[in-house]
CSV table of N, CA and C in Angstrom, one decimal:
chain,number,residue,atom,x,y,z
A,242,MET,N,0.8,-1.2,0.0
A,242,MET,CA,0.0,0.0,0.0
A,242,MET,C,0.9,1.2,0.0
A,243,SER,N,0.5,2.2,-0.8
A,243,SER,CA,1.3,3.5,-0.9
A,243,SER,C,1.0,4.4,0.3
A,244,LEU,N,1.9,5.3,0.4
A,244,LEU,CA,1.8,6.4,1.5
A,244,LEU,C,0.7,7.3,1.1
A,245,PRO,N,-0.1,7.9,2.0
A,245,PRO,CA,-1.1,8.9,1.7
A,245,PRO,C,-0.5,10.1,1.1
A,246,LYS,N,-1.1,10.7,0.1
A,246,LYS,CA,-0.6,11.8,-0.6
A,246,LYS,C,-1.1,13.1,0.1
A,247,ASN,N,-0.3,14.1,0.0
A,247,ASN,CA,-0.7,15.5,0.5
A,247,ASN,C,-1.8,16.0,-0.5
A,248,GLN,N,-2.8,16.6,0.1
A,248,GLN,CA,-3.9,17.1,-0.7
A,248,GLN,C,-3.5,18.1,-1.8
A,249,HIS,N,-2.5,18.9,-1.5
A,249,HIS,CA,-2.0,19.9,-2.4
A,249,HIS,C,-1.1,19.3,-3.5
A,250,ASP,N,-0.6,18.1,-3.3
A,250,ASP,CA,0.1,17.4,-4.3
A,250,ASP,C,-0.8,16.7,-5.4
A,251,VAL,N,-2.0,16.4,-5.0
A,251,VAL,CA,-3.0,15.8,-5.9
A,251,VAL,C,-3.5,16.8,-6.9
A,252,ILE,N,-3.9,18.0,-6.4
A,252,ILE,CA,-4.4,19.0,-7.3
A,252,ILE,C,-3.3,19.9,-7.7
A,253,ILE,N,-3.0,19.9,-9.0
A,253,ILE,CA,-1.9,20.7,-9.5
A,253,ILE,C,-2.3,22.2,-9.7
A,254,ARG,N,-3.4,22.4,-10.5
A,254,ARG,CA,-3.8,23.8,-10.8
A,254,ARG,C,-5.2,23.7,-11.4
A,255,PRO,N,-6.0,24.8,-11.3
A,255,PRO,CA,-7.3,24.9,-12.0
A,255,PRO,C,-7.0,25.2,-13.5
A,256,ILE,N,-7.9,24.7,-14.3
A,256,ILE,CA,-7.8,25.0,-15.7
A,256,ILE,C,-8.6,26.3,-16.0
A,257,VAL,N,-8.0,27.3,-16.6
A,257,VAL,CA,-8.6,28.6,-16.9
A,257,VAL,C,-8.7,28.7,-18.4
A,258,SER,N,-9.9,28.5,-18.9
A,258,SER,CA,-10.2,28.6,-20.4
A,258,SER,C,-11.7,29.0,-20.6
A,259,GLU,N,-12.0,29.3,-21.8
A,259,GLU,CA,-13.4,29.6,-22.1
A,259,GLU,C,-14.3,28.4,-21.9
A,260,LYS,N,-13.8,27.3,-22.3
A,260,LYS,CA,-14.7,26.1,-22.1
A,260,LYS,C,-14.9,25.8,-20.6
A,261,SER,N,-13.9,25.9,-19.8
A,261,SER,CA,-14.1,25.7,-18.4
A,261,SER,C,-15.0,26.7,-17.7
A,262,TYR,N,-14.9,27.9,-18.2
A,262,TYR,CA,-15.8,29.0,-17.7
A,262,TYR,C,-17.3,28.7,-18.1
A,263,ALA,N,-17.5,28.2,-19.3
A,263,ALA,CA,-18.8,27.8,-19.7
A,263,ALA,C,-19.4,26.7,-18.8
A,264,ARG,N,-18.5,25.7,-18.5
A,264,ARG,CA,-19.0,24.6,-17.6
A,264,ARG,C,-19.3,25.1,-16.2
A,265,ILE,N,-18.6,26.1,-15.7
A,265,ILE,CA,-18.9,26.7,-14.4
A,265,ILE,C,-20.3,27.4,-14.4
A,266,ASP,N,-20.5,28.2,-15.4
A,266,ASP,CA,-21.7,28.9,-15.5
A,266,ASP,C,-22.9,28.0,-15.8
A,267,ALA,N,-22.8,27.0,-16.7
A,267,ALA,CA,-23.9,26.2,-17.0
A,267,ALA,C,-24.2,25.1,-16.0
A,268,ASN,N,-23.2,24.4,-15.5
A,268,ASN,CA,-23.5,23.2,-14.7
A,268,ASN,C,-22.8,23.2,-13.4
A,269,GLY,N,-22.1,24.3,-13.0
A,269,GLY,CA,-21.3,24.3,-11.8
A,269,GLY,C,-20.2,23.2,-11.7
A,270,GLN,N,-19.6,23.0,-12.9
A,270,GLN,CA,-18.5,22.0,-12.9
A,270,GLN,C,-17.2,22.8,-13.0
A,271,TYR,N,-16.2,22.3,-12.2
A,271,TYR,CA,-14.9,23.0,-12.2
A,271,TYR,C,-13.9,22.0,-12.8
A,272,THR,N,-12.9,22.5,-13.5
A,272,THR,CA,-11.9,21.7,-14.1
A,272,THR,C,-10.5,21.9,-13.5
A,273,PHE,N,-9.8,20.8,-13.1
A,273,PHE,CA,-8.5,20.9,-12.5
A,273,PHE,C,-7.5,20.0,-13.2
A,274,GLU,N,-6.3,20.4,-13.2
A,274,GLU,CA,-5.2,19.5,-13.6
A,274,GLU,C,-4.8,18.8,-12.4
A,275,VAL,N,-4.7,17.4,-12.4
A,275,VAL,CA,-4.4,16.6,-11.3
A,275,VAL,C,-3.2,15.7,-11.5
A,276,GLN,N,-2.7,15.2,-10.5
A,276,GLN,CA,-1.5,14.3,-10.6
A,276,GLN,C,-2.0,13.0,-11.4
A,277,PRO,N,-1.1,12.6,-12.4
A,277,PRO,CA,-1.5,11.5,-13.3
A,277,PRO,C,-1.8,10.2,-12.5
A,278,THR,N,-1.3,10.0,-11.4
A,278,THR,CA,-1.5,8.7,-10.6
A,278,THR,C,-2.7,8.8,-9.7
A,279,ALA,N,-3.3,10.0,-9.6
A,279,ALA,CA,-4.4,10.2,-8.6
A,279,ALA,C,-5.7,9.5,-9.1
A,280,ASN,N,-6.4,8.9,-8.2
A,280,ASN,CA,-7.7,8.3,-8.5
A,280,ASN,C,-8.8,9.2,-8.1
A,281,LYS,N,-10.1,8.9,-8.4
A,281,LYS,CA,-11.2,9.7,-8.2
A,281,LYS,C,-11.5,10.0,-6.7
A,282,THR,N,-11.2,9.0,-5.9
A,282,THR,CA,-11.4,9.1,-4.4
A,282,THR,C,-10.4,10.1,-3.9
A,283,GLU,N,-9.2,10.0,-4.3
A,283,GLU,CA,-8.2,11.0,-3.8
A,283,GLU,C,-8.5,12.4,-4.2
A,284,ILE,N,-8.9,12.5,-5.5
A,284,ILE,CA,-9.3,13.9,-6.0
A,284,ILE,C,-10.5,14.4,-5.2
A,285,LYS,N,-11.5,13.6,-5.0
A,285,LYS,CA,-12.7,14.1,-4.2
A,285,LYS,C,-12.3,14.6,-2.8
A,286,LEU,N,-11.5,13.8,-2.1
A,286,LEU,CA,-11.1,14.1,-0.8
A,286,LEU,C,-10.2,15.4,-0.8
A,287,ALA,N,-9.4,15.6,-1.8
A,287,ALA,CA,-8.5,16.8,-1.9
A,287,ALA,C,-9.3,18.0,-2.1
A,288,ILE,N,-10.3,17.9,-3.0
A,288,ILE,CA,-11.2,19.1,-3.3
A,288,ILE,C,-12.0,19.5,-2.1
A,289,GLU,N,-12.6,18.5,-1.5
A,289,GLU,CA,-13.4,18.8,-0.3
A,289,GLU,C,-12.6,19.4,0.8
A,290,GLN,N,-11.4,18.9,1.0
A,290,GLN,CA,-10.5,19.4,2.1
A,290,GLN,C,-9.9,20.8,1.8
A,291,ILE,N,-9.5,21.0,0.6
A,291,ILE,CA,-8.9,22.3,0.3
A,291,ILE,C,-9.9,23.4,0.2
A,292,PHE,N,-11.0,23.2,-0.5
A,292,PHE,CA,-12.0,24.2,-0.8
A,292,PHE,C,-13.2,24.2,0.2
A,293,GLY,N,-13.4,23.2,1.0
A,293,GLY,CA,-14.5,23.2,1.9
A,293,GLY,C,-15.8,23.1,1.3
A,294,VAL,N,-16.0,22.3,0.2
A,294,VAL,CA,-17.2,22.1,-0.5
A,294,VAL,C,-17.6,20.6,-0.5
A,295,LYS,N,-18.8,20.3,-0.9
A,295,LYS,CA,-19.2,18.9,-1.1
A,295,LYS,C,-19.2,18.5,-2.6
A,296,VAL,N,-18.6,17.4,-2.9
A,296,VAL,CA,-18.4,17.0,-4.3
A,296,VAL,C,-19.5,16.0,-4.6
A,297,ALA,N,-20.2,16.1,-5.7
A,297,ALA,CA,-21.2,15.2,-6.1
A,297,ALA,C,-20.7,14.1,-7.1
A,298,LYS,N,-19.8,14.6,-8.0
A,298,LYS,CA,-19.3,13.6,-9.0
A,298,LYS,C,-18.0,14.1,-9.6
A,299,ILE,N,-17.1,13.1,-10.0
A,299,ILE,CA,-15.8,13.4,-10.5
A,299,ILE,C,-15.7,12.7,-11.9
A,300,ASN,N,-15.3,13.4,-12.9
A,300,ASN,CA,-15.0,12.7,-14.2
A,300,ASN,C,-13.6,13.0,-14.5
A,301,THR,N,-12.8,12.0,-14.9
A,301,THR,CA,-11.4,12.2,-15.2
A,301,THR,C,-11.1,11.9,-16.7
A,302,LEU,N,-10.1,12.6,-17.2
A,302,LEU,CA,-9.7,12.3,-18.6
A,302,LEU,C,-8.2,12.5,-18.7
A,303,ASN,N,-7.5,11.5,-19.4
A,303,ASN,CA,-6.1,11.6,-19.6
A,303,ASN,C,-5.9,12.2,-21.0
A,304,LEU,N,-5.1,13.2,-21.1
A,304,LEU,CA,-4.7,13.9,-22.3
A,304,LEU,C,-3.3,13.6,-22.7
A,305,LYS,N,-3.1,13.1,-24.0
A,305,LYS,CA,-1.8,12.9,-24.5
A,305,LYS,C,-1.2,14.2,-25.0
A,306,GLY,N,0.1,14.3,-24.7
A,306,GLY,CA,0.8,15.6,-25.1
A,306,GLY,C,1.0,15.6,-26.6
A,307,LYS,N,0.8,16.8,-27.2
A,307,LYS,CA,1.0,17.0,-28.6
A,307,LYS,C,2.4,16.9,-29.0
A,308,THR,N,2.7,16.4,-30.2
A,308,THR,CA,4.0,16.4,-30.7
A,308,THR,C,4.2,17.7,-31.5
A,309,ARG,N,5.2,18.5,-31.3
A,309,ARG,CA,5.5,19.8,-31.9
A,309,ARG,C,6.8,19.8,-32.6
A,310,ARG,N,6.9,20.5,-33.7
A,310,ARG,CA,8.2,20.7,-34.4
A,310,ARG,C,8.8,21.9,-33.7
A,311,THR,N,10.1,21.8,-33.5
A,311,THR,CA,10.9,22.9,-32.9
A,311,THR,C,12.1,23.2,-33.8
A,312,LYS,N,12.8,24.2,-33.4
A,312,LYS,CA,14.0,24.6,-34.1
A,312,LYS,C,15.0,23.4,-34.1
A,313,PHE,N,15.0,22.6,-33.1
A,313,PHE,CA,16.0,21.5,-32.9
A,313,PHE,C,15.5,20.1,-33.2
A,314,GLY,N,14.3,20.0,-33.9
A,314,GLY,CA,13.8,18.7,-34.2
A,314,GLY,C,12.3,18.7,-33.7
A,315,THR,N,12.0,17.5,-33.2
A,315,THR,CA,10.6,17.4,-32.7
A,315,THR,C,10.6,17.3,-31.2
A,316,GLY,N,9.6,17.9,-30.6
A,316,GLY,CA,9.4,17.8,-29.1
A,316,GLY,C,8.0,17.4,-28.8
A,317,LYS,N,7.8,17.2,-27.5
A,317,LYS,CA,6.5,16.7,-27.1
A,317,LYS,C,6.0,17.4,-25.8
A,318,ARG,N,4.8,17.8,-25.8
A,318,ARG,CA,4.3,18.4,-24.6
A,318,ARG,C,4.0,17.3,-23.6
A,319,LYS,N,3.9,17.6,-22.3
A,319,LYS,CA,3.7,16.5,-21.3
A,319,LYS,C,2.3,16.0,-21.4
A,320,ASP,N,2.1,14.7,-21.0
A,320,ASP,CA,0.8,14.1,-20.8
A,320,ASP,C,0.2,14.7,-19.5
A,321,THR,N,-1.1,15.0,-19.6
A,321,THR,CA,-1.8,15.5,-18.4
A,321,THR,C,-3.0,14.7,-18.1
A,322,LYS,N,-3.5,14.9,-16.8
A,322,LYS,CA,-4.7,14.3,-16.4
A,322,LYS,C,-5.6,15.4,-15.8
A,323,ARG,N,-6.8,15.5,-16.3
A,323,ARG,CA,-7.7,16.5,-15.8
A,323,ARG,C,-8.9,15.8,-15.1
A,324,ALA,N,-9.5,16.6,-14.1
A,324,ALA,CA,-10.6,16.2,-13.4
A,324,ALA,C,-11.7,17.2,-13.5
A,325,ILE,N,-12.9,16.8,-13.9
A,325,ILE,CA,-14.1,17.7,-14.0
A,325,ILE,C,-14.9,17.4,-12.8
A,326,VAL,N,-15.0,18.4,-11.9
A,326,VAL,CA,-15.6,18.2,-10.6
A,326,VAL,C,-17.0,18.9,-10.6
A,327,THR,N,-18.0,18.1,-10.3
A,327,THR,CA,-19.4,18.6,-10.1
A,327,THR,C,-19.7,18.7,-8.6
A,328,LEU,N,-20.1,19.9,-8.2
A,328,LEU,CA,-20.3,20.1,-6.8
A,328,LEU,C,-21.8,19.9,-6.4
A,329,ARG,N,-22.0,19.3,-5.2
A,329,ARG,CA,-23.3,19.1,-4.6
A,329,ARG,C,-23.8,20.5,-4.1
A,330,GLU,N,-22.9,21.2,-3.4
A,330,GLU,CA,-23.3,22.5,-2.8
A,330,GLU,C,-22.1,23.3,-2.7
A,331,GLY,N,-22.3,24.7,-2.7
A,331,GLY,CA,-21.2,25.6,-2.6
A,331,GLY,C,-20.5,25.9,-4.0
A,332,THR,N,-19.6,26.9,-3.9
A,332,THR,CA,-18.9,27.3,-5.1
A,332,THR,C,-17.4,27.4,-4.7
A,333,ILE,N,-16.6,27.4,-5.8
A,333,ILE,CA,-15.1,27.5,-5.6
A,333,ILE,C,-14.7,28.8,-6.3
A,334,ASP,N,-14.0,29.7,-5.6
A,334,ASP,CA,-13.4,30.8,-6.3
A,334,ASP,C,-11.9,30.5,-6.6
A,335,ILE,N,-11.7,30.2,-7.9
A,335,ILE,CA,-10.4,29.6,-8.3
A,335,ILE,C,-9.3,30.6,-8.3
A,336,PHE,N,-9.6,31.9,-8.3
A,336,PHE,CA,-8.6,33.0,-8.3
A,336,PHE,C,-8.1,33.3,-7.0
A,337,THR,N,-8.9,33.3,-5.9
A,337,THR,CA,-8.4,33.6,-4.6
A,337,THR,C,-8.0,32.4,-3.7
A,338,ALA,N,-8.4,31.2,-4.1
A,338,ALA,CA,-8.1,30.0,-3.4
A,338,ALA,C,-6.6,29.7,-3.5
A,339,ALA,N,-5.9,29.4,-2.4
A,339,ALA,CA,-4.5,29.1,-2.5
A,339,ALA,C,-4.4,27.6,-2.7
A,340,LEU,N,-3.7,27.2,-3.8
A,340,LEU,CA,-3.4,25.8,-4.0
A,340,LEU,C,-2.1,25.5,-3.5
């Protein structure tokens, strides 16, 4: 069994984009970049502990990094994991909350 993770290590950063803002306004869903090895239970506990809200549902997706041509050949962006968090109650202010 692995050691318990620090809650701030599980959640890397909130995703700030037009699509994520549309999800917040329409459905109350917040998008975060999370640690690639984190599971839904760890993400739920981290969000509830850090922001003090109740989580109803977690959806996760793994994104493969794009291959890009550079001056020195080809490069690759890093692979990321995102979590779309639906809240049961409360809101998250992603700009003033300290991660």
